[in-house]
Amino acid sequence: MPSGPAPHTTSSASAGASGCRLLLVRHAKAVPKEESVEDIERALSESGRADAARTGRWLAESGFTPALVLVSPARRTRQTWQLMAPALADPPDAVHDGRLYSAAPNAMVTVLAQRAAGLGCVALIGHNPGVQEMASALCGSGGPGLPEALGAGFPTAGVAVVDLAGGWDALTPGTGTLTAFWAPGR
């Protein structure tokens, strides 16, 4: 496995003194929907479990270390974090917030405004289409090819690294820079 950022990334381990960094993570691949299992209880598939671990390794190798992880309460998002965390040298606390289950971007902004204050880097593990919509709305710019890659879709176990020069108060459309965009198999 290569070290450092994978294709569709640029490197930058910190968001700057006055800024902050948001790591938007889409949960890894889940088992197919079944009538006998509620959506919130769907588990990760075998390939999803492997991809979640790869995502954790990529974060660690790339130097993207969150101070806090916000996780949807869905089983597949919790499992994604549980499989990512061991790759990090000092895994941060995780907060499971019910508002993140299938959340739209405005709900994610509310959660971040309440929980991220004073932190330099926060990860949010959620669901599509909300995660992709949030990344697309925030990112007014990005490294070569990154906005186009994001526009093409947000794969499961993917990560969008968004830098906000104005800090958490700048969670408004177009104020972020897409610093990296990675997913297993890309």
PDB file of C-alpha atoms in Angstrom:
ATOM      1  CA  MET A   1       0.000   0.000   0.000  1.00  0.00           C
ATOM      2  CA  PRO A   2       1.493   3.354  -0.989  1.00  0.00           C
ATOM      3  CA  SER A   3       2.162   5.878   1.709  1.00  0.00           C
ATOM      4  CA  GLY A   4       0.855   9.418   1.688  1.00  0.00           C
ATOM      5  CA  PRO A   5      -2.187  10.749  -0.086  1.00  0.00           C
ATOM      6  CA  ALA A   6      -3.715   8.538  -2.742  1.00  0.00           C
ATOM      7  CA  PRO A   7      -4.915   9.711  -6.164  1.00  0.00           C
ATOM      8  CA  HIS A   8      -7.429  12.574  -6.095  1.00  0.00           C
ATOM      9  CA  THR A   9      -5.718  14.214  -3.140  1.00  0.00           C
ATOM     10  CA  THR A  10      -3.451  17.081  -2.330  1.00  0.00           C
ATOM     11  CA  SER A  11      -1.467  17.084   0.859  1.00  0.00           C
ATOM     12  CA  SER A  12      -1.842  19.468   3.766  1.00  0.00           C
ATOM     13  CA  ALA A  13      -1.876  18.025   7.255  1.00  0.00           C
ATOM     14  CA  SER A  14      -3.304  21.079   8.981  1.00  0.00           C
ATOM     15  CA  ALA A  15      -6.002  23.587   8.194  1.00  0.00           C
ATOM     16  CA  GLY A  16      -4.088  26.578   9.508  1.00  0.00           C
ATOM     17  CA  ALA A  17      -4.103  28.505  12.770  1.00  0.00           C
ATOM     18  CA  SER A  18      -7.455  30.247  12.359  1.00  0.00           C
ATOM     19  CA  GLY A  19      -9.161  27.622  10.233  1.00  0.00           C
ATOM     20  CA  CYS A  20     -10.559  24.199  10.786  1.00  0.00           C
ATOM     21  CA  ARG A  21     -10.786  20.935   8.896  1.00  0.00           C
ATOM     22  CA  LEU A  22     -13.841  18.777   8.308  1.00  0.00           C
ATOM     23  CA  LEU A  23     -13.415  15.131   7.322  1.00  0.00           C
ATOM     24  CA  LEU A  24     -16.676  14.043   5.707  1.00  0.00           C
ATOM     25  CA  VAL A  25     -16.838  10.242   5.574  1.00  0.00           C
ATOM     26  CA  ARG A  26     -19.518   8.179   3.885  1.00  0.00           C
ATOM     27  CA  HIS A  27     -20.114   4.896   5.706  1.00  0.00           C
ATOM     28  CA  ALA A  28     -18.645   1.777   4.093  1.00  0.00           C
ATOM     29  CA  LYS A  29     -20.722  -0.568   1.953  1.00  0.00           C
ATOM     30  CA  ALA A  30     -23.646  -2.118   3.814  1.00  0.00           C
ATOM     31  CA  VAL A  31     -25.528  -5.336   3.229  1.00  0.00           C
ATOM     32  CA  PRO A  32     -28.523  -4.982   0.887  1.00  0.00           C
ATOM     33  CA  LYS A  33     -31.812  -3.730   2.279  1.00  0.00           C
ATOM     34  CA  GLU A  34     -34.158  -6.439   3.559  1.00  0.00           C
ATOM     35  CA  GLU A  35     -37.737  -6.135   4.681  1.00  0.00           C
ATOM     36  CA  SER A  36     -36.942  -8.028   7.901  1.00  0.00           C
ATOM     37  CA  VAL A  37     -34.233  -5.539   9.000  1.00  0.00           C
ATOM     38  CA  GLU A  38     -34.828  -1.868   9.738  1.00  0.00           C
ATOM     39  CA  ASP A  39     -32.592   0.424   7.693  1.00  0.00           C
ATOM     40  CA  ILE A  40     -30.885   1.825  10.798  1.00  0.00           C
ATOM     41  CA  GLU A  41     -29.830  -1.730  11.751  1.00  0.00           C
ATOM     42  CA  ARG A  42     -28.198  -2.656   8.427  1.00  0.00           C
ATOM     43  CA  ALA A  43     -24.650  -3.903   8.993  1.00  0.00           C
ATOM     44  CA  LEU A  44     -21.571  -3.553   6.840  1.00  0.00           C
ATOM     45  CA  SER A  45     -20.925  -6.127   4.149  1.00  0.00           C
ATOM     46  CA  GLU A  46     -17.675  -8.085   4.164  1.00  0.00           C
ATOM     47  CA  SER A  47     -16.171  -5.769   1.538  1.00  0.00           C
ATOM     48  CA  GLY A  48     -17.436  -2.772   3.505  1.00  0.00           C
ATOM     49  CA  ARG A  49     -15.631  -3.982   6.613  1.00  0.00           C
ATOM     50  CA  ALA A  50     -12.356  -4.236   4.670  1.00  0.00           C
ATOM     51  CA  ASP A  51     -12.870  -0.808   3.088  1.00  0.00           C
ATOM     52  CA  ALA A  52     -13.597   0.858   6.436  1.00  0.00           C
ATOM     53  CA  ALA A  53     -10.267  -0.418   7.782  1.00  0.00           C
ATOM     54  CA  ARG A  54      -8.519   0.869   4.623  1.00  0.00           C
ATOM     55  CA  THR A  55     -10.100   4.278   5.151  1.00  0.00           C
ATOM     56  CA  GLY A  56      -8.736   4.419   8.682  1.00  0.00           C
ATOM     57  CA  ARG A  57      -5.261   3.510   7.415  1.00  0.00           C
ATOM     58  CA  TRP A  58      -5.466   6.197   4.721  1.00  0.00           C
ATOM     59  CA  LEU A  59      -6.400   8.849   7.300  1.00  0.00           C
ATOM     60  CA  ALA A  60      -3.492   7.802   9.509  1.00  0.00           C
ATOM     61  CA  GLU A  61      -0.977   7.695   6.641  1.00  0.00           C
ATOM     62  CA  SER A  62      -2.160  11.058   5.309  1.00  0.00           C
ATOM     63  CA  GLY A  63      -1.932  12.785   8.674  1.00  0.00           C
ATOM     64  CA  PHE A  64      -5.625  13.688   8.817  1.00  0.00           C
ATOM     65  CA  THR A  65      -6.315  13.181  12.520  1.00  0.00           C
ATOM     66  CA  PRO A  66      -9.633  14.345  13.956  1.00  0.00           C
ATOM     67  CA  ALA A  67     -10.002  15.627  17.518  1.00  0.00           C
ATOM     68  CA  LEU A  68     -13.609  14.379  17.560  1.00  0.00           C
ATOM     69  CA  VAL A  69     -15.703  12.017  15.444  1.00  0.00           C
ATOM     70  CA  LEU A  70     -19.423  12.615  14.979  1.00  0.00           C
ATOM     71  CA  VAL A  71     -21.244   9.445  13.944  1.00  0.00           C
ATOM     72  CA  SER A  72     -24.767   8.713  12.804  1.00  0.00           C
ATOM     73  CA  PRO A  73     -26.369   6.127  15.111  1.00  0.00           C
ATOM     74  CA  ALA A  74     -26.947   3.710  12.224  1.00  0.00           C
ATOM     75  CA  ARG A  75     -25.224   0.372  12.698  1.00  0.00           C
ATOM     76  CA  ARG A  76     -23.256   0.723   9.436  1.00  0.00           C
ATOM     77  CA  THR A  77     -21.820   4.135  10.421  1.00  0.00           C
ATOM     78  CA  ARG A  78     -20.896   2.938  13.922  1.00  0.00           C
ATOM     79  CA  GLN A  79     -19.200  -0.130  12.430  1.00  0.00           C
ATOM     80  CA  THR A  80     -17.350   2.063   9.923  1.00  0.00           C
ATOM     81  CA  TRP A  81     -15.868   4.100  12.776  1.00  0.00           C
ATOM     82  CA  GLN A  82     -15.087   0.998  14.870  1.00  0.00           C
ATOM     83  CA  LEU A  83     -13.049  -0.394  11.961  1.00  0.00           C
ATOM     84  CA  MET A  84     -11.346   2.938  11.144  1.00  0.00           C
ATOM     85  CA  ALA A  85     -10.306   3.818  14.695  1.00  0.00           C
ATOM     86  CA  PRO A  86      -7.615   1.143  15.270  1.00  0.00           C
ATOM     87  CA  ALA A  87      -5.494   2.628  12.461  1.00  0.00           C
ATOM     88  CA  LEU A  88      -5.173   5.944  14.285  1.00  0.00           C
ATOM     89  CA  ALA A  89      -2.372   6.320  16.828  1.00  0.00           C
ATOM     90  CA  ASP A  90      -4.660   8.075  19.315  1.00  0.00           C
ATOM     91  CA  PRO A  91      -8.300   7.570  18.274  1.00  0.00           C
ATOM     92  CA  PRO A  92     -10.493  10.473  19.378  1.00  0.00           C
ATOM     93  CA  ASP A  93     -13.791  10.252  21.183  1.00  0.00           C
ATOM     94  CA  ALA A  94     -16.832   9.451  19.068  1.00  0.00           C
ATOM     95  CA  VAL A  95     -20.243  10.992  19.611  1.00  0.00           C
ATOM     96  CA  HIS A  96     -23.279   9.202  18.181  1.00  0.00           C
ATOM     97  CA  ASP A  97     -25.825  11.868  17.306  1.00  0.00           C
ATOM     98  CA  GLY A  98     -29.305  10.866  16.156  1.00  0.00           C
ATOM     99  CA  ARG A  99     -29.622  14.015  14.055  1.00  0.00           C
ATOM    100  CA  LEU A 100     -26.988  12.628  11.665  1.00  0.00           C
ATOM    101  CA  TYR A 101     -29.037   9.608  10.580  1.00  0.00           C
ATOM    102  CA  SER A 102     -29.785  10.269   6.880  1.00  0.00           C
ATOM    103  CA  ALA A 103     -29.179  13.971   7.586  1.00  0.00           C
ATOM    104  CA  ALA A 104     -29.395  16.783   5.098  1.00  0.00           C
ATOM    105  CA  PRO A 105     -26.538  19.325   5.087  1.00  0.00           C
ATOM    106  CA  ASN A 106     -28.432  21.839   7.262  1.00  0.00           C
ATOM    107  CA  ALA A 107     -28.757  19.228  10.045  1.00  0.00           C
ATOM    108  CA  MET A 108     -25.017  18.425   9.771  1.00  0.00           C
ATOM    109  CA  VAL A 109     -24.190  22.137  10.064  1.00  0.00           C
ATOM    110  CA  THR A 110     -26.323  22.370  13.215  1.00  0.00           C
ATOM    111  CA  VAL A 111     -24.548  19.398  14.814  1.00  0.00           C
ATOM    112  CA  LEU A 112     -21.108  20.743  13.871  1.00  0.00           C
ATOM    113  CA  ALA A 113     -21.942  24.221  15.209  1.00  0.00           C
ATOM    114  CA  GLN A 114     -22.919  22.694  18.554  1.00  0.00           C
ATOM    115  CA  ARG A 115     -20.140  20.136  18.924  1.00  0.00           C
ATOM    116  CA  ALA A 116     -17.043  21.310  17.012  1.00  0.00           C
ATOM    117  CA  ALA A 117     -16.369  24.687  18.642  1.00  0.00           C
ATOM    118  CA  GLY A 118     -12.733  25.051  19.627  1.00  0.00           C
ATOM    119  CA  LEU A 119     -11.585  21.960  17.702  1.00  0.00           C
ATOM    120  CA  GLY A 120      -9.221  22.083  14.745  1.00  0.00           C
ATOM    121  CA  CYS A 121     -10.299  18.895  12.976  1.00  0.00           C
ATOM    122  CA  VAL A 122     -13.576  16.991  13.201  1.00  0.00           C
ATOM    123  CA  ALA A 123     -14.719  13.899  11.289  1.00  0.00           C
ATOM    124  CA  LEU A 124     -18.372  13.290  10.491  1.00  0.00           C
ATOM    125  CA  ILE A 125     -19.440   9.794   9.425  1.00  0.00           C
ATOM    126  CA  GLY A 126     -22.788   9.812   7.706  1.00  0.00           C
ATOM    127  CA  HIS A 127     -24.902   8.837   4.738  1.00  0.00           C
ATOM    128  CA  ASN A 128     -25.491   9.828   1.154  1.00  0.00           C
ATOM    129  CA  PRO A 129     -26.921  11.882  -0.373  1.00  0.00           C
ATOM    130  CA  GLY A 130     -26.332  14.254   2.566  1.00  0.00           C
ATOM    131  CA  VAL A 131     -22.558  13.762   2.817  1.00  0.00           C
ATOM    132  CA  GLN A 132     -21.989  14.474  -0.873  1.00  0.00           C
ATOM    133  CA  GLU A 133     -24.408  17.413  -0.815  1.00  0.00           C
ATOM    134  CA  MET A 134     -22.587  18.887   2.191  1.00  0.00           C
ATOM    135  CA  ALA A 135     -19.155  18.505   0.584  1.00  0.00           C
ATOM    136  CA  SER A 136     -20.353  19.915  -2.738  1.00  0.00           C
ATOM    137  CA  ALA A 137     -22.082  22.881  -1.089  1.00  0.00           C
ATOM    138  CA  LEU A 138     -19.137  23.796   1.154  1.00  0.00           C
ATOM    139  CA  CYS A 139     -16.381  23.523  -1.438  1.00  0.00           C
ATOM    140  CA  GLY A 140     -15.976  26.704  -3.425  1.00  0.00           C
ATOM    141  CA  SER A 141     -12.563  25.542  -4.621  1.00  0.00           C
ATOM    142  CA  GLY A 142     -10.237  22.570  -4.564  1.00  0.00           C
ATOM    143  CA  GLY A 143      -7.048  21.079  -5.875  1.00  0.00           C
ATOM    144  CA  PRO A 144      -6.700  20.005  -9.511  1.00  0.00           C
ATOM    145  CA  GLY A 145      -9.417  17.496 -10.419  1.00  0.00           C
ATOM    146  CA  LEU A 146     -10.858  17.258  -6.907  1.00  0.00           C
ATOM    147  CA  PRO A 147     -14.169  19.096  -7.440  1.00  0.00           C
ATOM    148  CA  GLU A 148     -14.773  17.065 -10.604  1.00  0.00           C
ATOM    149  CA  ALA A 149     -14.056  13.792  -8.776  1.00  0.00           C
ATOM    150  CA  LEU A 150     -16.495  14.782  -6.019  1.00  0.00           C
ATOM    151  CA  GLY A 151     -19.111  15.744  -8.595  1.00  0.00           C
ATOM    152  CA  ALA A 152     -18.856  12.279 -10.133  1.00  0.00           C
ATOM    153  CA  GLY A 153     -20.061  10.662  -6.895  1.00  0.00           C
ATOM    154  CA  PHE A 154     -19.138   9.965  -3.282  1.00  0.00           C
ATOM    155  CA  PRO A 155     -18.213   6.270  -2.973  1.00  0.00           C
ATOM    156  CA  THR A 156     -18.839   4.265   0.168  1.00  0.00           C
ATOM    157  CA  ALA A 157     -15.964   4.554   2.670  1.00  0.00           C
ATOM    158  CA  GLY A 158     -14.884   7.726   0.853  1.00  0.00           C
ATOM    159  CA  VAL A 159     -13.463  10.802   2.551  1.00  0.00           C
ATOM    160  CA  ALA A 160     -13.730  14.459   1.547  1.00  0.00           C
ATOM    161  CA  VAL A 161     -11.272  16.686   3.400  1.00  0.00           C
ATOM    162  CA  VAL A 162     -12.657  20.224   3.566  1.00  0.00           C
ATOM    163  CA  ASP A 163     -10.632  23.126   4.948  1.00  0.00           C
ATOM    164  CA  LEU A 164     -12.511  26.149   6.261  1.00  0.00           C
ATOM    165  CA  ALA A 165     -10.244  29.182   6.567  1.00  0.00           C
ATOM    166  CA  GLY A 166     -12.823  31.050   8.648  1.00  0.00           C
ATOM    167  CA  GLY A 167     -13.281  28.265  11.191  1.00  0.00           C
ATOM    168  CA  TRP A 168     -16.527  26.583  12.200  1.00  0.00           C
ATOM    169  CA  ASP A 169     -18.392  29.860  11.866  1.00  0.00           C
ATOM    170  CA  ALA A 170     -17.671  29.677   8.119  1.00  0.00           C
ATOM    171  CA  LEU A 171     -19.840  26.625   7.450  1.00  0.00           C
ATOM    172  CA  THR A 172     -21.618  28.339   4.601  1.00  0.00           C
ATOM    173  CA  PRO A 173     -21.859  27.428   0.925  1.00  0.00           C
ATOM    174  CA  GLY A 174     -18.706  28.005  -1.074  1.00  0.00           C
ATOM    175  CA  THR A 175     -16.403  28.871   1.835  1.00  0.00           C
ATOM    176  CA  GLY A 176     -14.470  25.597   1.975  1.00  0.00           C
ATOM    177  CA  THR A 177     -11.550  24.213   0.017  1.00  0.00           C
ATOM    178  CA  LEU A 178     -11.582  20.558  -0.997  1.00  0.00           C
ATOM    179  CA  THR A 179      -8.084  19.553   0.121  1.00  0.00           C
ATOM    180  CA  ALA A 180      -8.394  15.820  -0.566  1.00  0.00           C
ATOM    181  CA  PHE A 181     -10.951  13.340  -1.852  1.00  0.00           C
ATOM    182  CA  TRP A 182     -10.229   9.626  -1.481  1.00  0.00           C
ATOM    183  CA  ALA A 183     -12.026   6.315  -1.543  1.00  0.00           C
ATOM    184  CA  PRO A 184     -10.914   2.685  -1.553  1.00  0.00           C
ATOM    185  CA  GLY A 185     -10.441   1.414  -5.083  1.00  0.00           C
ATOM    186  CA  ARG A 186     -10.089   4.846  -6.692  1.00  0.00           C
TER     187      ARG A 186
END
